[in-house]
PDB file of C-alpha atoms in Angstrom:
ATOM      1  CA  MET U 205       0.000   0.000   0.000  1.00 37.00           C
ATOM      2  CA  GLN U 206       1.299   3.423  -0.925  1.00 41.00           C
ATOM      3  CA  ALA U 207       1.150   5.795   2.021  1.00 41.00           C
ATOM      4  CA  ALA U 208       1.697   9.521   2.196  1.00 43.00           C
ATOM      5  CA  ALA U 209       4.366  10.995   4.393  1.00 46.00           C
ATOM      6  CA  MET U 210       3.161  11.655   7.949  1.00 49.00           C
ATOM      7  CA  ALA U 211       0.302   9.171   7.499  1.00 49.00           C
ATOM      8  CA  PRO U 212      -1.837   8.512  10.592  1.00 51.00           C
ATOM      9  CA  PRO U 213      -1.538   5.091  12.263  1.00 47.00           C
ATOM     10  CA  ASP U 214      -4.665   3.665  10.659  1.00 52.00           C
ATOM     11  CA  GLU U 215      -2.987   3.764   7.231  1.00 48.00           C
ATOM     12  CA  ASP U 216      -0.555   1.037   8.275  1.00 49.00           C
ATOM     13  CA  ALA U 217      -2.955  -1.691   7.163  1.00 44.00           C
ATOM     14  CA  VAL U 218      -1.653  -4.579   5.103  1.00 41.00           C
ATOM     15  CA  GLU U 219      -1.689  -3.843   1.385  1.00 45.00           C
ATOM     16  CA  ALA U 220      -3.848  -6.838   0.497  1.00 49.00           C
ATOM     17  CA  ALA U 221      -6.572  -5.650   2.859  1.00 53.00           C
ATOM     18  CA  ALA U 222      -6.650  -2.060   1.591  1.00 63.00           C
ATOM     19  CA  PRO U 223      -9.712  -0.928  -0.385  1.00 81.00           C
ATOM     20  CA  ALA U 224      -9.001  -0.113  -4.021  1.00 92.00           C
ATOM     21  CA  SER U 225     -10.542   3.372  -3.874  1.00 97.00           C
ATOM     22  CA  SER U 226      -8.966   6.246  -1.984  1.00 98.00           C
ATOM     23  CA  LEU U 227      -9.156   9.952  -1.186  1.00 98.00           C
ATOM     24  CA  ILE U 228      -6.068  12.115  -1.742  1.00 98.00           C
ATOM     25  CA  PHE U 229      -5.967  15.489   0.005  1.00 98.00           C
ATOM     26  CA  LEU U 230      -4.254  17.719  -2.554  1.00 98.00           C
ATOM     27  CA  GLY U 231      -4.697  20.769  -0.335  1.00 97.00           C
ATOM     28  CA  THR U 232      -5.969  21.448   3.170  1.00 97.00           C
ATOM     29  CA  GLY U 233      -5.315  25.176   3.545  1.00 95.00           C
ATOM     30  CA  CYS U 234      -7.184  28.453   3.272  1.00 94.00           C
ATOM     31  CA  SER U 235      -7.362  30.705   0.210  1.00 92.00           C
ATOM     32  CA  GLY U 236      -4.012  32.359   0.939  1.00 92.00           C
ATOM     33  CA  ALA U 237      -2.335  28.959   1.481  1.00 89.00           C
ATOM     34  CA  LEU U 238       0.486  28.332   3.960  1.00 89.00           C
ATOM     35  CA  PRO U 239       2.978  29.619   4.778  1.00 90.00           C
ATOM     36  CA  ASP U 240       1.205  32.971   4.948  1.00 87.00           C
ATOM     37  CA  VAL U 241       3.504  35.268   3.000  1.00 89.00           C
ATOM     38  CA  ARG U 242       2.755  38.163   5.345  1.00 91.00           C
ATOM     39  CA  CYS U 243       4.333  36.246   8.228  1.00 89.00           C
ATOM     40  CA  LEU U 244       7.567  35.932   6.236  1.00 87.00           C
ATOM     41  CA  ILE U 245       7.943  39.413   4.731  1.00 87.00           C
ATOM     42  CA  ARG U 246       6.648  41.249   7.818  1.00 92.00           C
ATOM     43  CA  PRO U 247       7.537  38.850  10.647  1.00 89.00           C
ATOM     44  CA  SER U 248       6.024  39.333  14.056  1.00 87.00           C
ATOM     45  CA  THR U 249       7.819  39.113  17.404  1.00 88.00           C
ATOM     46  CA  PRO U 250       8.003  36.264  18.141  1.00 87.00           C
ATOM     47  CA  PRO U 251       7.732  34.903  14.579  1.00 87.00           C
ATOM     48  CA  CYS U 252       4.688  32.855  13.529  1.00 90.00           C
ATOM     49  CA  ALA U 253       5.698  29.305  14.459  1.00 85.00           C
ATOM     50  CA  THR U 254       3.414  27.621  11.934  1.00 89.00           C
ATOM     51  CA  CYS U 255       4.529  29.694   8.949  1.00 89.00           C
ATOM     52  CA  SER U 256       8.197  29.606   9.969  1.00 84.00           C
ATOM     53  CA  GLN U 257       8.103  25.810   9.991  1.00 84.00           C
ATOM     54  CA  ALA U 258       6.073  25.700   6.786  1.00 84.00           C
ATOM     55  CA  HIS U 259       8.785  27.779   5.119  1.00 85.00           C
ATOM     56  CA  THR U 260      11.843  25.924   6.386  1.00 85.00           C
ATOM     57  CA  LEU U 261      10.845  22.248   6.105  1.00 84.00           C
ATOM     58  CA  PRO U 262      10.165  20.397   2.814  1.00 83.00           C
ATOM     59  CA  PRO U 263       6.378  20.183   2.231  1.00 78.00           C
ATOM     60  CA  GLU U 264       6.416  16.389   2.113  1.00 80.00           C
ATOM     61  CA  GLN U 265       7.784  16.420   5.683  1.00 86.00           C
ATOM     62  CA  ASN U 266       5.667  19.332   6.838  1.00 91.00           C
ATOM     63  CA  PRO U 267       1.924  19.114   7.613  1.00 94.00           C
ATOM     64  CA  ASN U 268       1.835  22.893   8.169  1.00 94.00           C
ATOM     65  CA  TYR U 269       2.544  23.522   4.468  1.00 94.00           C
ATOM     66  CA  ARG U 270      -0.972  23.829   3.027  1.00 95.00           C
ATOM     67  CA  CYS U 271      -2.151  24.516  -0.505  1.00 96.00           C
ATOM     68  CA  ASN U 272      -5.685  25.551  -1.458  1.00 97.00           C
ATOM     69  CA  THR U 273      -8.279  23.038  -0.337  1.00 98.00           C
ATOM     70  CA  SER U 274      -8.845  20.344  -2.959  1.00 98.00           C
ATOM     71  CA  LEU U 275      -9.712  16.647  -2.930  1.00 98.00           C
ATOM     72  CA  LEU U 276      -8.863  13.982  -5.509  1.00 98.00           C
ATOM     73  CA  ILE U 277     -11.090  10.901  -5.455  1.00 98.00           C
ATOM     74  CA  ASP U 278      -9.425   7.770  -6.825  1.00 98.00           C
ATOM     75  CA  TYR U 279     -12.540   5.730  -7.565  1.00 98.00           C
ATOM     76  CA  CYS U 280     -12.109   2.075  -8.464  1.00 96.00           C
ATOM     77  CA  ASP U 281     -15.193   0.773 -10.270  1.00 90.00           C
ATOM     78  CA  ASN U 282     -16.456  -2.816 -10.059  1.00 86.00           C
ATOM     79  CA  ASP U 283     -14.412  -3.767 -13.121  1.00 88.00           C
ATOM     80  CA  GLY U 284     -11.190  -2.570 -11.483  1.00 90.00           C
ATOM     81  CA  THR U 285     -10.910   0.605 -13.581  1.00 93.00           C
ATOM     82  CA  HIS U 286      -9.598   3.646 -11.727  1.00 96.00           C
ATOM     83  CA  LYS U 287     -11.201   7.030 -12.351  1.00 97.00           C
ATOM     84  CA  TYR U 288      -9.844  10.255 -10.873  1.00 98.00           C
ATOM     85  CA  ILE U 289     -12.405  12.868  -9.814  1.00 98.00           C
ATOM     86  CA  LEU U 290     -11.104  16.281  -8.784  1.00 98.00           C
ATOM     87  CA  ILE U 291     -13.049  18.563  -6.444  1.00 98.00           C
ATOM     88  CA  ASP U 292     -11.941  22.188  -6.952  1.00 98.00           C
ATOM     89  CA  VAL U 293      -9.005  23.532  -8.942  1.00 98.00           C
ATOM     90  CA  GLY U 294      -7.555  26.454  -7.017  1.00 98.00           C
ATOM     91  CA  LYS U 295      -4.666  28.883  -7.315  1.00 97.00           C
ATOM     92  CA  THR U 296      -2.117  26.278  -6.200  1.00 97.00           C
ATOM     93  CA  PHE U 297      -3.230  23.512  -8.595  1.00 98.00           C
ATOM     94  CA  ARG U 298      -0.012  23.267 -10.615  1.00 97.00           C
ATOM     95  CA  GLU U 299       2.055  22.860  -7.448  1.00 96.00           C
ATOM     96  CA  GLN U 300      -0.346  20.193  -6.213  1.00 97.00           C
ATOM     97  CA  VAL U 301       0.050  18.273  -9.475  1.00 97.00           C
ATOM     98  CA  LEU U 302       3.840  18.453  -9.293  1.00 96.00           C
ATOM     99  CA  ARG U 303       3.908  17.366  -5.678  1.00 95.00           C
ATOM    100  CA  TRP U 304       1.059  14.917  -5.104  1.00 96.00           C
ATOM    101  CA  PHE U 305       0.077  13.584  -8.538  1.00 97.00           C
ATOM    102  CA  VAL U 306       3.708  12.550  -8.944  1.00 96.00           C
ATOM    103  CA  HIS U 307       4.004  11.191  -5.393  1.00 95.00           C
ATOM    104  CA  HIS U 308       0.817   9.107  -5.661  1.00 96.00           C
ATOM    105  CA  LYS U 309       1.390   8.169  -9.327  1.00 96.00           C
ATOM    106  CA  VAL U 310      -1.830   9.761 -10.577  1.00 97.00           C
ATOM    107  CA  PRO U 311      -1.636   9.848 -14.408  1.00 95.00           C
ATOM    108  CA  SER U 312      -4.560  12.141 -15.250  1.00 96.00           C
ATOM    109  CA  ILE U 313      -8.038  13.252 -14.189  1.00 97.00           C
ATOM    110  CA  ASN U 314     -11.355  12.057 -15.579  1.00 97.00           C
ATOM    111  CA  SER U 315     -13.761  14.696 -14.270  1.00 98.00           C
ATOM    112  CA  ILE U 316     -13.932  17.883 -12.204  1.00 98.00           C
ATOM    113  CA  ILE U 317     -16.521  19.088  -9.688  1.00 98.00           C
ATOM    114  CA  LEU U 318     -16.561  22.697  -8.502  1.00 98.00           C
ATOM    115  CA  THR U 319     -17.962  23.740  -5.137  1.00 98.00           C
ATOM    116  CA  HIS U 320     -18.199  27.466  -5.992  1.00 97.00           C
ATOM    117  CA  GLU U 321     -16.551  30.188  -8.068  1.00 97.00           C
ATOM    118  CA  HIS U 322     -14.086  31.771  -5.645  1.00 97.00           C
ATOM    119  CA  ALA U 323     -10.457  32.074  -6.713  1.00 96.00           C
ATOM    120  CA  ASP U 324      -9.220  29.249  -4.487  1.00 96.00           C
ATOM    121  CA  ALA U 325     -11.663  26.870  -6.198  1.00 97.00           C
ATOM    122  CA  VAL U 326     -11.376  27.754  -9.906  1.00 98.00           C
ATOM    123  CA  LEU U 327      -8.244  29.723 -10.825  1.00 97.00           C
ATOM    124  CA  GLY U 328      -6.309  26.548 -11.626  1.00 97.00           C
ATOM    125  CA  LEU U 329      -8.649  25.648 -14.502  1.00 97.00           C
ATOM    126  CA  ASP U 330      -6.181  27.113 -16.975  1.00 94.00           C
ATOM    127  CA  ASP U 331      -3.678  24.370 -16.020  1.00 95.00           C
ATOM    128  CA  VAL U 332      -6.071  21.424 -16.326  1.00 95.00           C
ATOM    129  CA  TRP U 333      -4.645  20.593 -19.770  1.00 93.00           C
ATOM    130  CA  LEU U 334      -1.546  19.312 -17.932  1.00 92.00           C
ATOM    131  CA  VAL U 335      -3.511  16.339 -16.574  1.00 95.00           C
ATOM    132  CA  HIS U 336      -5.813  15.615 -19.511  1.00 90.00           C
ATOM    133  CA  PRO U 337      -6.361  11.922 -20.223  1.00 86.00           C
ATOM    134  CA  SER U 338      -5.539  10.681 -23.720  1.00 75.00           C
ATOM    135  CA  ASN U 339      -6.881   7.688 -25.619  1.00 69.00           C
ATOM    136  CA  HIS U 340      -5.010   4.914 -27.437  1.00 61.00           C
ATOM    137  CA  LYS U 341      -4.621   7.222 -30.460  1.00 60.00           C
ATOM    138  CA  ASN U 342      -2.911   9.823 -28.248  1.00 60.00           C
ATOM    139  CA  GLU U 343      -5.902  12.099 -28.741  1.00 65.00           C
ATOM    140  CA  ILE U 344      -7.001  14.327 -25.870  1.00 73.00           C
ATOM    141  CA  ASP U 345     -10.247  13.295 -24.179  1.00 80.00           C
ATOM    142  CA  ARG U 346     -12.567  16.050 -23.039  1.00 89.00           C
ATOM    143  CA  VAL U 347     -12.929  16.372 -19.265  1.00 95.00           C
ATOM    144  CA  PRO U 348     -16.445  16.838 -17.825  1.00 97.00           C
ATOM    145  CA  VAL U 349     -16.837  19.735 -15.369  1.00 98.00           C
ATOM    146  CA  PHE U 350     -19.844  19.820 -13.028  1.00 98.00           C
ATOM    147  CA  LEU U 351     -20.833  23.209 -11.612  1.00 98.00           C
ATOM    148  CA  THR U 352     -23.796  25.432 -10.815  1.00 98.00           C
ATOM    149  CA  GLN U 353     -25.147  28.011 -13.248  1.00 98.00           C
ATOM    150  CA  PHE U 354     -23.826  30.811 -11.026  1.00 97.00           C
ATOM    151  CA  THR U 355     -20.323  29.305 -11.051  1.00 98.00           C
ATOM    152  CA  MET U 356     -20.586  28.716 -14.798  1.00 98.00           C
ATOM    153  CA  GLU U 357     -21.263  32.393 -15.448  1.00 97.00           C
ATOM    154  CA  SER U 358     -18.296  33.435 -13.316  1.00 97.00           C
ATOM    155  CA  VAL U 359     -15.963  30.933 -14.988  1.00 97.00           C
ATOM    156  CA  ALA U 360     -17.119  32.060 -18.447  1.00 97.00           C
ATOM    157  CA  ALA U 361     -16.253  35.661 -17.583  1.00 97.00           C
ATOM    158  CA  ARG U 362     -12.792  34.704 -16.294  1.00 96.00           C
ATOM    159  CA  PHE U 363     -11.922  32.018 -18.842  1.00 95.00           C
ATOM    160  CA  PRO U 364     -13.932  32.657 -22.017  1.00 94.00           C
ATOM    161  CA  TYR U 365     -11.435  30.641 -24.076  1.00 92.00           C
ATOM    162  CA  LEU U 366     -12.044  27.567 -21.896  1.00 94.00           C
ATOM    163  CA  VAL U 367     -15.798  27.834 -22.302  1.00 93.00           C
ATOM    164  CA  GLU U 368     -15.768  28.732 -25.996  1.00 87.00           C
ATOM    165  CA  GLN U 369     -12.986  26.207 -26.657  1.00 75.00           C
ATOM    166  CA  LYS U 370     -10.944  28.499 -28.878  1.00 65.00           C
ATOM    167  CA  VAL U 371      -7.708  30.430 -28.566  1.00 55.00           C
ATOM    168  CA  GLU U 372      -7.007  34.017 -29.491  1.00 56.00           C
ATOM    169  CA  GLU U 373      -5.925  34.812 -33.045  1.00 59.00           C
ATOM    170  CA  GLY U 374      -2.184  34.409 -33.438  1.00 53.00           C
ATOM    171  CA  ASP U 375      -1.934  32.007 -30.489  1.00 52.00           C
ATOM    172  CA  GLU U 376      -3.080  28.838 -32.244  1.00 47.00           C
ATOM    173  CA  VAL U 377      -0.252  26.755 -30.784  1.00 44.00           C
ATOM    174  CA  ALA U 378      -1.419  27.389 -27.206  1.00 54.00           C
ATOM    175  CA  ARG U 379      -2.697  24.416 -25.243  1.00 66.00           C
ATOM    176  CA  VAL U 380      -6.271  24.902 -24.047  1.00 77.00           C
ATOM    177  CA  ALA U 381      -8.019  22.503 -21.704  1.00 84.00           C
ATOM    178  CA  GLN U 382     -10.756  20.540 -23.481  1.00 89.00           C
ATOM    179  CA  LEU U 383     -13.695  20.717 -21.096  1.00 94.00           C
ATOM    180  CA  ASP U 384     -17.374  19.737 -21.198  1.00 95.00           C
ATOM    181  CA  TRP U 385     -19.545  21.850 -18.905  1.00 97.00           C
ATOM    182  CA  THR U 386     -22.528  20.328 -17.082  1.00 97.00           C
ATOM    183  CA  ILE U 387     -24.858  22.401 -14.893  1.00 98.00           C
ATOM    184  CA  ILE U 388     -25.893  20.870 -11.564  1.00 98.00           C
ATOM    185  CA  GLU U 389     -28.536  22.043  -9.103  1.00 97.00           C
ATOM    186  CA  CYS U 390     -28.177  23.173  -5.479  1.00 97.00           C
ATOM    187  CA  ASP U 391     -30.614  20.466  -4.411  1.00 96.00           C
ATOM    188  CA  VAL U 392     -30.057  17.327  -2.336  1.00 96.00           C
ATOM    189  CA  ASP U 393     -32.776  15.617  -4.377  1.00 97.00           C
ATOM    190  CA  LYS U 394     -30.903  16.091  -7.665  1.00 97.00           C
ATOM    191  CA  PRO U 395     -27.821  13.863  -7.631  1.00 98.00           C
ATOM    192  CA  PHE U 396     -25.505  13.508 -10.617  1.00 98.00           C
ATOM    193  CA  ILE U 397     -22.962  10.964 -11.847  1.00 98.00           C
ATOM    194  CA  SER U 398     -19.303  11.891 -12.291  1.00 98.00           C
ATOM    195  CA  SER U 399     -16.957   9.224 -13.680  1.00 97.00           C
ATOM    196  CA  GLY U 400     -19.293   6.454 -12.541  1.00 96.00           C
ATOM    197  CA  LEU U 401     -19.753   7.713  -8.975  1.00 97.00           C
ATOM    198  CA  GLN U 402     -22.950   9.357  -7.733  1.00 98.00           C
ATOM    199  CA  PHE U 403     -22.743  12.702  -5.952  1.00 98.00           C
ATOM    200  CA  VAL U 404     -25.490  14.406  -3.947  1.00 98.00           C
ATOM    201  CA  PRO U 405     -25.183  18.222  -3.873  1.00 98.00           C
ATOM    202  CA  LEU U 406     -25.092  19.623  -0.344  1.00 98.00           C
ATOM    203  CA  PRO U 407     -25.935  23.345  -0.366  1.00 98.00           C
ATOM    204  CA  VAL U 408     -24.435  25.280   2.566  1.00 97.00           C
ATOM    205  CA  MET U 409     -24.043  28.941   3.398  1.00 94.00           C
ATOM    206  CA  HIS U 410     -20.599  30.439   2.748  1.00 94.00           C
ATOM    207  CA  GLY U 411     -21.280  33.854   4.237  1.00 89.00           C
ATOM    208  CA  GLU U 412     -24.481  35.764   4.862  1.00 84.00           C
ATOM    209  CA  ASP U 413     -26.029  35.415   1.399  1.00 91.00           C
ATOM    210  CA  TYR U 414     -23.748  33.102  -0.595  1.00 94.00           C
ATOM    211  CA  VAL U 415     -24.523  29.431  -1.283  1.00 95.00           C
ATOM    212  CA  CYS U 416     -21.664  26.998  -1.790  1.00 97.00           C
ATOM    213  CA  LEU U 417     -21.881  23.277  -2.520  1.00 98.00           C
ATOM    214  CA  GLY U 418     -20.516  20.340  -0.636  1.00 98.00           C
ATOM    215  CA  PHE U 419     -21.036  16.774  -1.790  1.00 98.00           C
ATOM    216  CA  LEU U 420     -22.134  13.402  -0.427  1.00 98.00           C
ATOM    217  CA  PHE U 421     -20.746  10.361  -2.235  1.00 98.00           C
ATOM    218  CA  GLY U 422     -20.003   6.654  -1.834  1.00 97.00           C
ATOM    219  CA  ARG U 423     -22.222   3.594  -2.269  1.00 94.00           C
ATOM    220  CA  LYS U 424     -20.439   1.488   0.350  1.00 94.00           C
ATOM    221  CA  ALA U 425     -18.887   4.067   2.654  1.00 97.00           C
ATOM    222  CA  ARG U 426     -20.766   7.386   2.895  1.00 97.00           C
ATOM    223  CA  VAL U 427     -18.496  10.434   2.701  1.00 98.00           C
ATOM    224  CA  ALA U 428     -19.544  14.082   2.994  1.00 98.00           C
ATOM    225  CA  TYR U 429     -17.209  16.852   1.846  1.00 98.00           C
ATOM    226  CA  LEU U 430     -17.852  20.424   3.032  1.00 98.00           C
ATOM    227  CA  SER U 431     -14.928  22.704   2.241  1.00 97.00           C
ATOM    228  CA  ASP U 432     -16.369  26.239   2.525  1.00 96.00           C
ATOM    229  CA  VAL U 433     -19.166  26.730   5.002  1.00 96.00           C
ATOM    230  CA  SER U 434     -20.342  29.177   7.628  1.00 95.00           C
ATOM    231  CA  ARG U 435     -23.712  27.527   8.278  1.00 94.00           C
ATOM    232  CA  ILE U 436     -25.189  24.167   7.296  1.00 95.00           C
ATOM    233  CA  LEU U 437     -28.760  24.365   6.046  1.00 96.00           C
ATOM    234  CA  PRO U 438     -31.293  22.143   7.882  1.00 95.00           C
ATOM    235  CA  ARG U 439     -32.069  19.937   4.883  1.00 96.00           C
ATOM    236  CA  THR U 440     -28.388  19.413   4.168  1.00 97.00           C
ATOM    237  CA  GLU U 441     -27.689  18.532   7.799  1.00 96.00           C
ATOM    238  CA  HIS U 442     -30.552  16.020   7.806  1.00 96.00           C
ATOM    239  CA  THR U 443     -29.076  14.380   4.689  1.00 96.00           C
ATOM    240  CA  ILE U 444     -25.711  13.743   6.366  1.00 97.00           C
ATOM    241  CA  SER U 445     -26.676  13.365  10.029  1.00 95.00           C
ATOM    242  CA  LYS U 446     -26.727  10.139  12.036  1.00 92.00           C
ATOM    243  CA  TYR U 447     -30.095  11.255  13.367  1.00 89.00           C
ATOM    244  CA  GLY U 448     -31.398  12.132   9.892  1.00 89.00           C
ATOM    245  CA  ALA U 449     -30.731  10.089   6.751  1.00 88.00           C
ATOM    246  CA  GLY U 450     -28.010   7.941   8.322  1.00 90.00           C
ATOM    247  CA  GLN U 451     -24.540   8.058   9.863  1.00 95.00           C
ATOM    248  CA  LEU U 452     -21.587   9.077   7.718  1.00 97.00           C
ATOM    249  CA  ASP U 453     -18.485   6.933   7.569  1.00 97.00           C
ATOM    250  CA  LEU U 454     -16.371  10.048   7.037  1.00 98.00           C
ATOM    251  CA  LEU U 455     -17.081  13.766   7.339  1.00 98.00           C
ATOM    252  CA  ILE U 456     -14.541  16.108   5.731  1.00 98.00           C
ATOM    253  CA  LEU U 457     -15.267  19.552   7.134  1.00 98.00           C
ATOM    254  CA  GLU U 458     -13.556  22.911   7.127  1.00 97.00           C
ATOM    255  CA  THR U 459     -12.262  24.765  10.166  1.00 96.00           C
ATOM    256  CA  ASN U 460     -10.801  28.091   9.121  1.00 91.00           C
ATOM    257  CA  ARG U 461      -9.993  29.995  12.313  1.00 88.00           C
ATOM    258  CA  LEU U 462      -8.708  28.586  15.568  1.00 88.00           C
ATOM    259  CA  HIS U 463     -10.079  31.225  17.914  1.00 83.00           C
ATOM    260  CA  GLY U 464     -13.399  32.928  18.435  1.00 73.00           C
ATOM    261  CA  VAL U 465     -16.914  32.355  17.212  1.00 73.00           C
ATOM    262  CA  GLY U 466     -18.207  33.495  13.854  1.00 63.00           C
ATOM    263  CA  HIS U 467     -20.797  36.220  13.414  1.00 63.00           C
ATOM    264  CA  ALA U 468     -23.591  36.744  10.888  1.00 59.00           C
ATOM    265  CA  ARG U 469     -21.203  37.882   8.146  1.00 66.00           C
ATOM    266  CA  SER U 470     -18.627  35.144   8.687  1.00 78.00           C
ATOM    267  CA  SER U 471     -17.754  33.047   5.630  1.00 87.00           C
ATOM    268  CA  HIS U 472     -16.181  30.121   7.466  1.00 88.00           C
ATOM    269  CA  LEU U 473     -16.537  27.959  10.549  1.00 94.00           C
ATOM    270  CA  THR U 474     -14.236  28.480  13.493  1.00 94.00           C
ATOM    271  CA  PHE U 475     -12.675  25.555  15.383  1.00 96.00           C
ATOM    272  CA  THR U 476     -15.336  25.593  18.113  1.00 95.00           C
ATOM    273  CA  GLU U 477     -18.158  25.778  15.565  1.00 95.00           C
ATOM    274  CA  THR U 478     -16.657  22.921  13.572  1.00 97.00           C
ATOM    275  CA  LEU U 479     -16.496  20.656  16.624  1.00 97.00           C
ATOM    276  CA  ASP U 480     -20.069  21.569  17.571  1.00 96.00           C
ATOM    277  CA  THR U 481     -21.151  20.679  14.039  1.00 96.00           C
ATOM    278  CA  ILE U 482     -19.382  17.314  14.230  1.00 97.00           C
ATOM    279  CA  LYS U 483     -21.161  16.525  17.493  1.00 97.00           C
ATOM    280  CA  ARG U 484     -24.540  17.258  15.867  1.00 96.00           C
ATOM    281  CA  ILE U 485     -23.868  15.253  12.701  1.00 97.00           C
ATOM    282  CA  CYS U 486     -22.113  12.443  14.601  1.00 97.00           C
ATOM    283  CA  PRO U 487     -20.065  10.760  11.855  1.00 97.00           C
ATOM    284  CA  LYS U 488     -17.960   7.682  12.501  1.00 97.00           C
ATOM    285  CA  ARG U 489     -14.890   9.768  11.764  1.00 98.00           C
ATOM    286  CA  ALA U 490     -14.035  13.350  10.739  1.00 98.00           C
ATOM    287  CA  LEU U 491     -11.073  15.029   9.051  1.00 98.00           C
ATOM    288  CA  LEU U 492     -10.650  18.811   9.083  1.00 98.00           C
ATOM    289  CA  ILE U 493      -9.487  21.027   6.205  1.00 98.00           C
ATOM    290  CA  GLY U 494      -9.240  24.706   5.258  1.00 97.00           C
ATOM    291  CA  MET U 495      -7.010  25.733   8.174  1.00 96.00           C
ATOM    292  CA  ASN U 496      -5.229  29.086   8.370  1.00 94.00           C
ATOM    293  CA  HIS U 497      -1.871  29.657  10.061  1.00 92.00           C
ATOM    294  CA  GLU U 498      -3.342  29.727  13.567  1.00 92.00           C
ATOM    295  CA  PHE U 499      -3.430  25.917  13.405  1.00 94.00           C
ATOM    296  CA  GLU U 500      -0.177  24.128  14.218  1.00 94.00           C
ATOM    297  CA  HIS U 501      -0.725  20.582  13.005  1.00 95.00           C
ATOM    298  CA  HIS U 502       0.763  18.544  15.855  1.00 95.00           C
ATOM    299  CA  ARG U 503      -0.459  20.830  18.647  1.00 95.00           C
ATOM    300  CA  GLU U 504      -4.052  20.943  17.410  1.00 96.00           C
ATOM    301  CA  ASN U 505      -4.126  17.217  16.691  1.00 97.00           C
ATOM    302  CA  HIS U 506      -3.115  16.621  20.307  1.00 97.00           C
ATOM    303  CA  VAL U 507      -6.086  18.765  21.379  1.00 97.00           C
ATOM    304  CA  LEU U 508      -8.316  16.835  18.990  1.00 98.00           C
ATOM    305  CA  GLU U 509      -7.078  13.513  20.347  1.00 97.00           C
ATOM    306  CA  GLU U 510      -8.312  14.514  23.794  1.00 97.00           C
ATOM    307  CA  TRP U 511     -11.605  15.833  22.374  1.00 97.00           C
ATOM    308  CA  SER U 512     -12.113  12.601  20.409  1.00 98.00           C
ATOM    309  CA  GLY U 513     -11.597  10.539  23.552  1.00 97.00           C
ATOM    310  CA  ARG U 514     -14.263  12.522  25.388  1.00 97.00           C
ATOM    311  CA  GLU U 515     -16.825  12.618  22.576  1.00 97.00           C
ATOM    312  CA  GLY U 516     -16.253   9.185  21.017  1.00 97.00           C
ATOM    313  CA  ILE U 517     -15.761  10.584  17.481  1.00 97.00           C
ATOM    314  CA  PRO U 518     -12.234  10.327  16.023  1.00 98.00           C
ATOM    315  CA  VAL U 519     -11.260  13.737  14.595  1.00 98.00           C
ATOM    316  CA  GLN U 520      -7.948  14.923  13.160  1.00 98.00           C
ATOM    317  CA  LEU U 521      -6.571  17.713  11.013  1.00 98.00           C
ATOM    318  CA  ALA U 522      -5.891  16.415   7.518  1.00 98.00           C
ATOM    319  CA  HIS U 523      -2.689  17.435   5.747  1.00 97.00           C
ATOM    320  CA  ASP U 524      -1.601  17.909   2.155  1.00 97.00           C
ATOM    321  CA  GLY U 525      -0.689  14.603   0.538  1.00 97.00           C
ATOM    322  CA  LEU U 526      -2.702  12.487   2.961  1.00 97.00           C
ATOM    323  CA  ARG U 527      -4.208   9.420   1.276  1.00 98.00           C
ATOM    324  CA  ILE U 528      -7.131   7.569   2.878  1.00 97.00           C
ATOM    325  CA  PHE U 529      -8.090   4.176   1.445  1.00 97.00           C
ATOM    326  CA  ILE U 530     -11.849   3.658   1.596  1.00 97.00           C
ATOM    327  CA  ASP U 531     -14.498   1.478  -0.049  1.00 96.00           C
ATOM    328  CA  LEU U 532     -16.658   3.688  -2.253  1.00 96.00           C
TER     329      LEU U 532
END
């Protein structure tokens, strides 16, 4: 079994027993990523410990080095075929490809799902051509992209050449990602299929008046992914709650700020709010993403170890490069 650096103890299972499908955390950081450049060019006294470590240690040895939040689903179908489904393509996408596609021997992607249209979720679309699949004739296969109409309109304004599938005059030799755009609804009753795997949209609030999508997926193990959320809508929470539609095997949930409690205009959950949400939803296990530089990986995971012992729900901070094998 191939394991990421700094893998948690439960990844030490024997290779023969490992499920064929897996989740690869390409990024677990906030929009600005870590290290926070401001901590390096205008250092505080004392210096920011998290960003100082993130800057001095190699990323593969450093769980405090965090790219934009993104998840790669390695889905193994019943016939043994592997399909790679990418959730969000942010500003750090090229670095994530160089670091983690290479490390985990991921050859290409088969489809893309976008949670929303913010920069840390879509600005890497221009580099998707780097990981295009090709067929036996060495021809480029088009990659399906699933997104809401609102996100589609924003992407079309930013990347008209990706939507119109043409390059500017005089730049005919440029490589342009070949993408097929599919509109999805912000409705838990309107699932869609991406590369053979069903996804249920999970609308959540990402600020006072902004709706972002998370996703529920997995036929065998149920996984919910919520990367940008300030408040979970009642119908969404019922869909993923142990006391609603059934207990999740894994909840992947953001926690953006370590201290304080959010207010009405907050765009993200704080650490306390995230843990309260986990207690309400009651998954079998939870992994946290989207952390800013207030979170020092080892220190906060020690806190979470104690919390998990009290509450009976294993919770840890995820880290870039982490690979979780799971039956989907």
